[in-house]
Coordinates of C-alpha atoms in Angstrom, one line a residue:
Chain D
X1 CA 61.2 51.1 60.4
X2 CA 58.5 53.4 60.5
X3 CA 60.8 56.2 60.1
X4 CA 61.9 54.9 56.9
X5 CA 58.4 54.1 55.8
X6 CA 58.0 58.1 56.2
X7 CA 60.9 59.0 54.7
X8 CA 60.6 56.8 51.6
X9 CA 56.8 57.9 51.3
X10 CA 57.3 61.6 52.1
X11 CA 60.4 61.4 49.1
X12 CA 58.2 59.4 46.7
X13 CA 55.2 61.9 46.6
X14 CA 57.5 64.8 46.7
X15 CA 59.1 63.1 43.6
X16 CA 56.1 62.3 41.7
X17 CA 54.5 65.5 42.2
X18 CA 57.1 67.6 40.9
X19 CA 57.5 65.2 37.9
X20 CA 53.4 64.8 37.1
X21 CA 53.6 68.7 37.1
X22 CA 56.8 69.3 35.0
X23 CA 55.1 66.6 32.6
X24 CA 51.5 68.2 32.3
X25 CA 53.4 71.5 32.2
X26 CA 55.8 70.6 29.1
X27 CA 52.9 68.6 27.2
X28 CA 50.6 71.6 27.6
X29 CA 53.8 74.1 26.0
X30 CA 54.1 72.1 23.3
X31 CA 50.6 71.4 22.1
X32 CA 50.7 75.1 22.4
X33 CA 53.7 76.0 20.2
X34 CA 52.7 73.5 18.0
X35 CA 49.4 74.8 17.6
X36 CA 50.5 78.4 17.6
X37 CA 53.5 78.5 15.8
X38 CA 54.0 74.8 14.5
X39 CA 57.1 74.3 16.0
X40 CA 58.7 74.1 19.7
X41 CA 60.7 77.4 20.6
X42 CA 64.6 77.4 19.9
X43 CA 65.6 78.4 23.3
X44 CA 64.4 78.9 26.9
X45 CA 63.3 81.9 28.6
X46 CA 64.6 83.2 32.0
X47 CA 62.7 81.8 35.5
X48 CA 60.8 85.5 36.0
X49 CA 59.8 86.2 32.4
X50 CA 58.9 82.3 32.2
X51 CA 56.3 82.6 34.7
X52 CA 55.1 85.8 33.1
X53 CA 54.6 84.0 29.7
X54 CA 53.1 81.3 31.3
X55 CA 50.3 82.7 33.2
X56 CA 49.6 84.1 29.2
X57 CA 49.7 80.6 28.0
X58 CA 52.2 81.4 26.3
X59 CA 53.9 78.0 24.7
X60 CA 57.5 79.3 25.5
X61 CA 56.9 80.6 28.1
X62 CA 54.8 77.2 29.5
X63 CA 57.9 75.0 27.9
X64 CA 60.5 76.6 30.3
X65 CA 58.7 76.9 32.9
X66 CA 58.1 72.9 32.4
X67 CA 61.6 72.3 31.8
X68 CA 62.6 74.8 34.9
X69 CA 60.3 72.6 37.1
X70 CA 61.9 68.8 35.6
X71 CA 65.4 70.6 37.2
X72 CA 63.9 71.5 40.6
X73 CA 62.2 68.2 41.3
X74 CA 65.3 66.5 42.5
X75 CA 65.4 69.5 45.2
X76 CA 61.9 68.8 46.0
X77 CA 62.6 65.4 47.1
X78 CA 65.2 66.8 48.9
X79 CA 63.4 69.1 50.6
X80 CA 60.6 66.5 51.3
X81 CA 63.5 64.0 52.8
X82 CA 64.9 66.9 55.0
X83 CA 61.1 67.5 56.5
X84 CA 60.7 63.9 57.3
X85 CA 64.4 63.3 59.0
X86 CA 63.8 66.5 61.0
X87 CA 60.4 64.8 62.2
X88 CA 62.5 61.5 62.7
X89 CA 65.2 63.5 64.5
X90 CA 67.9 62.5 62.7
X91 CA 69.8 65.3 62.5
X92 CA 72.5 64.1 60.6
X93 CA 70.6 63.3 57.4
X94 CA 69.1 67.0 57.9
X95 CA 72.5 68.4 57.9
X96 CA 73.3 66.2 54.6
X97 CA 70.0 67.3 52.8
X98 CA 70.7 71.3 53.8
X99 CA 73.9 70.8 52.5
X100 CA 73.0 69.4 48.5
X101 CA 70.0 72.0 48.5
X102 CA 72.9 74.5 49.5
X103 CA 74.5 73.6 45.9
X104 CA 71.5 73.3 44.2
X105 CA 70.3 77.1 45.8
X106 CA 73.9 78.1 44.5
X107 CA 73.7 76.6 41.3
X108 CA 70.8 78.4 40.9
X109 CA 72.4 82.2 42.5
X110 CA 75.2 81.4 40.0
X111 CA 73.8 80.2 36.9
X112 CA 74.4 83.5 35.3
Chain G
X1 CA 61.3 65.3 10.7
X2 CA 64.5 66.0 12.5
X3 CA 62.2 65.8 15.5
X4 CA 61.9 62.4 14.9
X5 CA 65.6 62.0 14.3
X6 CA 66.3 63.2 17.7
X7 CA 63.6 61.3 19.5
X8 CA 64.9 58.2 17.9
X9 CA 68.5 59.2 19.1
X10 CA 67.2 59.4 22.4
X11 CA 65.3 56.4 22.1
X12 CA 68.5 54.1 20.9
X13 CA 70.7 56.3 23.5
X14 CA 68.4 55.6 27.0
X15 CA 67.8 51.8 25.7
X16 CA 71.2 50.9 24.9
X17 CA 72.6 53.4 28.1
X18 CA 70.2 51.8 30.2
X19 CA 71.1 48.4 29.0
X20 CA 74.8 48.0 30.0
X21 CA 74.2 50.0 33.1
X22 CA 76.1 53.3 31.8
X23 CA 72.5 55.5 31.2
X24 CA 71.5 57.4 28.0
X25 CA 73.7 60.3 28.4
X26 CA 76.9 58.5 27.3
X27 CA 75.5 58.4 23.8
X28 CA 73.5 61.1 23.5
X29 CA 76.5 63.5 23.7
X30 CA 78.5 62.0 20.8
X31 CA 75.0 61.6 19.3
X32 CA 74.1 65.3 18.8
X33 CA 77.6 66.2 18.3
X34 CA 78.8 63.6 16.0
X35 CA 75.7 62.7 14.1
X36 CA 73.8 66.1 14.2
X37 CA 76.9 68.7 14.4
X38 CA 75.3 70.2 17.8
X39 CA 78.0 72.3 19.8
X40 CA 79.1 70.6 22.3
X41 CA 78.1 72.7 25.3
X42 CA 74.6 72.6 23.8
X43 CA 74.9 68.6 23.5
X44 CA 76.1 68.6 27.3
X45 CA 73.4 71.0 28.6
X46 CA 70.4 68.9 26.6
X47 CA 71.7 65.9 27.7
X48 CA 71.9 67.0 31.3
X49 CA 68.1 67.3 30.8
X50 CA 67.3 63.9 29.7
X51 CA 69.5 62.4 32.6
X52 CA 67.4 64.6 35.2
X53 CA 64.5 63.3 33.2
X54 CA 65.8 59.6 33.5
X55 CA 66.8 59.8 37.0
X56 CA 63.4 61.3 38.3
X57 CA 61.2 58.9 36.6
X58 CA 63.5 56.0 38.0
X59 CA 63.6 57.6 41.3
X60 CA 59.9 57.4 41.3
X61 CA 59.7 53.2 40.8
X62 CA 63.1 52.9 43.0
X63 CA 61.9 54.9 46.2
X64 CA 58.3 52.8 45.8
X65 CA 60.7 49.7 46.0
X66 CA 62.8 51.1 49.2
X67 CA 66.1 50.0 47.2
X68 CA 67.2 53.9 47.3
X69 CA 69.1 54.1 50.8
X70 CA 67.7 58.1 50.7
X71 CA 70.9 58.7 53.5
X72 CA 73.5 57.5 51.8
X73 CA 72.7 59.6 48.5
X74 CA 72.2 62.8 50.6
X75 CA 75.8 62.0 52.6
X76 CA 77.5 61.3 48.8
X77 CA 75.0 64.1 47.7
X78 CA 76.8 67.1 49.6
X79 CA 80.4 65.9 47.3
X80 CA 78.8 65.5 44.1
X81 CA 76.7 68.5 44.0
X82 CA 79.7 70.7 44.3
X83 CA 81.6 68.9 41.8
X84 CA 78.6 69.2 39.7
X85 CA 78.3 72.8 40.4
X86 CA 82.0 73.1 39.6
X87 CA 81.9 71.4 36.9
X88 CA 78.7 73.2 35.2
X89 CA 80.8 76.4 35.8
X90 CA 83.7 75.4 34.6
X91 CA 82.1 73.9 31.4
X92 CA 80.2 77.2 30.2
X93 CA 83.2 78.6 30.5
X94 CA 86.0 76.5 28.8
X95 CA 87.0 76.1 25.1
X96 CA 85.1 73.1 24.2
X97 CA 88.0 71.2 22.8
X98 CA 88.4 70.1 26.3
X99 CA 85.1 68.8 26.5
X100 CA 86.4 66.4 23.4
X101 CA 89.3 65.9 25.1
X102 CA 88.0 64.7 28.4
X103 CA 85.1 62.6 26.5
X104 CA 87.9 60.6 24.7
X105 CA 89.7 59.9 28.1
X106 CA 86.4 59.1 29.9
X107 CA 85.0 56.9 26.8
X108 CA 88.5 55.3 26.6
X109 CA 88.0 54.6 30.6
X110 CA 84.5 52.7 30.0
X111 CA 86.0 50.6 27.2
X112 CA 88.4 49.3 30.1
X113 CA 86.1 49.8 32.9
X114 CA 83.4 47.3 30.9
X115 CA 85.8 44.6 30.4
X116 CA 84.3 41.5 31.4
X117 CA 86.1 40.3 34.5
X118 CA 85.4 37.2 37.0
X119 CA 83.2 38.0 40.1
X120 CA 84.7 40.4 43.0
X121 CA 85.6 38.8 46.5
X122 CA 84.2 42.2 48.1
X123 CA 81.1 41.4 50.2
X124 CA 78.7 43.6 51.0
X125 CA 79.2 45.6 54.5
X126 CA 76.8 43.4 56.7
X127 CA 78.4 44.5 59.7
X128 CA 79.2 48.6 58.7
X129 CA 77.0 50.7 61.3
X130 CA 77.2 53.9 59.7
X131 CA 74.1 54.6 57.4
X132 CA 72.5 51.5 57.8
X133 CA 69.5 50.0 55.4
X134 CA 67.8 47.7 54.0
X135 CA 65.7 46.4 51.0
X136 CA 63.9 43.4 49.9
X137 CA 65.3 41.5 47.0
X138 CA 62.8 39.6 45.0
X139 CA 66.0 37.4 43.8
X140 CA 66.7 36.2 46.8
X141 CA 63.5 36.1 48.3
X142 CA 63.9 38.4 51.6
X143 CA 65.1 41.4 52.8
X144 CA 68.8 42.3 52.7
X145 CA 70.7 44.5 55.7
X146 CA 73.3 46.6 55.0
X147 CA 75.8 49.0 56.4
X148 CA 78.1 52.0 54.7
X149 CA 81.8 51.3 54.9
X150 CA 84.6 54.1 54.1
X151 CA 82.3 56.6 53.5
X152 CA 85.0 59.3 53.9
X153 CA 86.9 57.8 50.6
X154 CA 83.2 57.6 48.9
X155 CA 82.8 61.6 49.6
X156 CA 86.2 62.7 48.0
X157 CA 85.7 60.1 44.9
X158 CA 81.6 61.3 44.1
X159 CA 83.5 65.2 43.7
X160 CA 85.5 63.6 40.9
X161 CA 81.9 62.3 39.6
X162 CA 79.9 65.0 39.6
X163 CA 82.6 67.5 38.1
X164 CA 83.0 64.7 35.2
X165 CA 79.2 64.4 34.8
X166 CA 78.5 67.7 34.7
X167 CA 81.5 68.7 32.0
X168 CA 80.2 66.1 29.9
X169 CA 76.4 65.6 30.4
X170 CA 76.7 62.2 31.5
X171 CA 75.4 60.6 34.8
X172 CA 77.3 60.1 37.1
X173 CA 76.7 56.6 37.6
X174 CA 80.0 55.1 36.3
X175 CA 81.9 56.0 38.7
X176 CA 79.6 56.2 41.4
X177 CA 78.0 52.7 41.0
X178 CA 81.5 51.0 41.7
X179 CA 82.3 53.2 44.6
X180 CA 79.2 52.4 46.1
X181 CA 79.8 48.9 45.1
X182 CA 83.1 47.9 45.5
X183 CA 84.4 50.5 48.1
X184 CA 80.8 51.6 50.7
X185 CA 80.2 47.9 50.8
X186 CA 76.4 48.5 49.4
X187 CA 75.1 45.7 47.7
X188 CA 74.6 46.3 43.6
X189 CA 71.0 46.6 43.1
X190 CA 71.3 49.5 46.1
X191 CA 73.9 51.4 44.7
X192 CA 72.6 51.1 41.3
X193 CA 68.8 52.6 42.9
X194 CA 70.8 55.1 44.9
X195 CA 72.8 56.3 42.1
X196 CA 69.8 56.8 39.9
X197 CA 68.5 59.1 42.4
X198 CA 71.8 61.1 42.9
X199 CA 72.1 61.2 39.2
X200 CA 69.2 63.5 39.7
X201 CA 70.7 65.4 42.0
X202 CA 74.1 65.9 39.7
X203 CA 72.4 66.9 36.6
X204 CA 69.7 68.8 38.1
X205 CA 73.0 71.5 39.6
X206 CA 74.7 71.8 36.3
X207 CA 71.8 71.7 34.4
X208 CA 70.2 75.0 36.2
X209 CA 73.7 76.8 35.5
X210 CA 72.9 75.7 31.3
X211 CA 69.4 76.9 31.7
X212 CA 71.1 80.2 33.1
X213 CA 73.4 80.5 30.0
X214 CA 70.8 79.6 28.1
X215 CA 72.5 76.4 26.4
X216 CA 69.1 74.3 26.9
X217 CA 67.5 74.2 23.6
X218 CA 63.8 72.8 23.8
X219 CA 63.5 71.8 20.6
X220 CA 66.4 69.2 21.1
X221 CA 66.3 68.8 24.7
X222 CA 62.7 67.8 24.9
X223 CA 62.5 65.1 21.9
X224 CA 66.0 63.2 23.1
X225 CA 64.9 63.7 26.9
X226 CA 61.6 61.8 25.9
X227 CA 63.0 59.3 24.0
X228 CA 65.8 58.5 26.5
X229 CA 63.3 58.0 29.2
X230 CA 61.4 55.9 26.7
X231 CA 64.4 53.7 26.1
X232 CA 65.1 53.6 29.2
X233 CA 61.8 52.0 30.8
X234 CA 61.9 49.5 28.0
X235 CA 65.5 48.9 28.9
X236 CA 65.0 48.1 32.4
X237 CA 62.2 45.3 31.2
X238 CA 64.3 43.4 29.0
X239 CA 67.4 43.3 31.1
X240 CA 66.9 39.8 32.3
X241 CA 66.4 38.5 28.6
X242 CA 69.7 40.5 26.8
X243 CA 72.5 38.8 26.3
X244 CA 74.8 40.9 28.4
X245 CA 78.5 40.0 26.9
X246 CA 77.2 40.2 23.2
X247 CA 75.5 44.1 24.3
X248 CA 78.9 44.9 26.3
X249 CA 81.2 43.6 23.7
X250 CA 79.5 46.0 21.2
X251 CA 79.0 49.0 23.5
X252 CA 82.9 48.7 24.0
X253 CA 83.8 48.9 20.5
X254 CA 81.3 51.3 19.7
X255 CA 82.9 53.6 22.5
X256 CA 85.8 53.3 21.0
X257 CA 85.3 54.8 18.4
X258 CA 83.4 57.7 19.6
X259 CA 86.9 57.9 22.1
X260 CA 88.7 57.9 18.3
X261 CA 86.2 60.6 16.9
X262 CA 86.6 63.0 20.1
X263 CA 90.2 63.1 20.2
X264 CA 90.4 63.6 16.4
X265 CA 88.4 67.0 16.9
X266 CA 90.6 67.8 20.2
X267 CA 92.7 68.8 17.2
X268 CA 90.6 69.7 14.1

């Protein structure tokens, strides 16, 4: 039971975290288009020029990155649920969670 | 002002979605495309966003609550990520008439699927070993034990699901709530929690292969994304009050004729 109480918690945080950040992230882009350019931008930048433009506070570049980080969150509680079966030794649940961040690490290799 | 327009799409999408248990992107699609003239593979790719959006901020209330079983969705995870991934291939790819095509069929399937029928004699699996879990359920007033029945037939069926979510920015959880349900032996308000966090899982895959083709466009995705979750947590407060077979009754007719309107431009 305790287990579980680890698993859940360690999959909650990892959940919230990576939506609390996506949030402040894409509130922060759009106050700064909005500001900037008075409108949100049309389309998304890639991940590496993303990061680039965000560092700049750049609005476009903080709205994708935002956006970028909403997708990954579900992999974060993934990853987060794979730390706390390996702890619990459960190694079939670690084998399960390697193999959706597997799809999601490939969705990502071949999302061009 | 269209800003506005699309939040309030979002908005009538997640509540009503949320509502009869379908989720917001089963409108949102034929929303943007029907209402707005959005492409379709730029109606599929925002709507993944707002169903990633939906399912994280009800993954966050539903894994407070324990009624995820966090197992079972990584197990059925494995299947319906690489339909998802698949299916987000297959659908940047592919003349979008299919997309239309497929919508019809699948909107035509929730018509019948949402036909109101007299309770089912399966019970849950008590006595299953594999993947156990449990929750409490404030209905009944105590816990409730559970085991995973079949789960080989649950893997091959949540392919099918996240290939068909993915194509059509949808969640998966029409097909995955029954097979959960009605096949795994997991009690409803488990599968339903546990589908909500693998509907993350689903439109998170196809959704980074849109955000590689750059088919997300902010300015849609995030208004109809906010609005959706919006809808959807107001949604999931009034569920006890709405009178179910009135909202059901007109969902069905309504996907009716958004099955009517997507075949039509299968051949315009």
């Amino acid at each position: 039971m305790q287990e579980k109480t680890q698993l859940y918690r360690w999959a909650y945080t990892a959940t919230w975290i990576g939506f609390g950040f996506s949030v402040v992230i894409l509130l922060a882009g759009c106050a700064v288009s909005l500001l900037s350019d008075g409108a949100l931008p049309s389309s998304v930048l890639p991940v590496g020029d993303a990061l680039l433009a965000a560092l700049r506070a750049d609005g476009a570049g903080l709205i994708s990155v935002g956006l970028f980080s909403l997708l990954v969150t579900p992999l974060v509680t993934v990853v987060a649920s794979i730390i706390a079966l390996a702890v619990a030794r459960d190694a079939k649940g670690v084998l399960a969670g390697l193999g959706v961040s597997l799809m999601m690490v490939l969705s990502f290799l071949l999302r061009n | 002002m269209i800003v506005l327009a699309y939040i309030a799409l979002g908005l009538v999408a997640g509540f009503t979605g949320s509502l009869v248990g379908l989720g917001g992107g089963t409108l949102i699609v034929p929303g943007l495309t029907l209402l707005f003239g959005v492409p379709m593979k730029t109606a599929v790719a925002c709507s993944m966003v707002a169903v990633v959006a939906n399912s994280v901020a009800g993954s966050t209330v539903h894994l407070r609550t324990g009624i995820v079983n966090i197992r079972l969705a990584l197990a059925l995870g494995t299947t319906t990520t690489l339909g998802a991934l698949m299916g987000g291939l297959i659908a940047v790819q592919i003349d979008p008439r299919w997309q239309y095509g497929l919508f019809a069929v699948v909107a035509l399937y929730m018509v019948y699927a949402m036909k109101p029928r007299t309770a089912s004699g399966t019970s849950p699996g008590e006595s299953a070993t594999t993947l156990r879990s449990e929750f409490y359920d404030p209905a009944l007033g105590q816990p409730v034990q559970y085991g995973v029945r079949h789960l080989p037939v649950g893997l091959v069926s949540t392919i099918l699901a996240g290939n068909v979510a993915a194509l059509l920015g949808i969640g998966g959880g029409m097909v995955n709530v029954p097979i959960m349900s009605q096949i795994l032996g997991v009690p409803i308000k488990a599968a339903v929690g546990t589908s909500i966090l693998m509907n993350g899982l689903t439109g998170a895959t196809a959704a980074i292969v849109y955000y590689g083709h750059n088919l997300i466009v902010p300015t849609l995705a995030i208004p109809v994304a906010a609005g959706a979750a919006v809808g959807a947590q107001v949604a999931s407060r009034l569920v006890g009050v709405a009178k179910g077979s009135v909202l059901r009754m007109s969902f069905r007719v309504f996907m009716l004729l958004i099955a009517l309107e997507m075949g039509i431009r299968v051949f315009a």
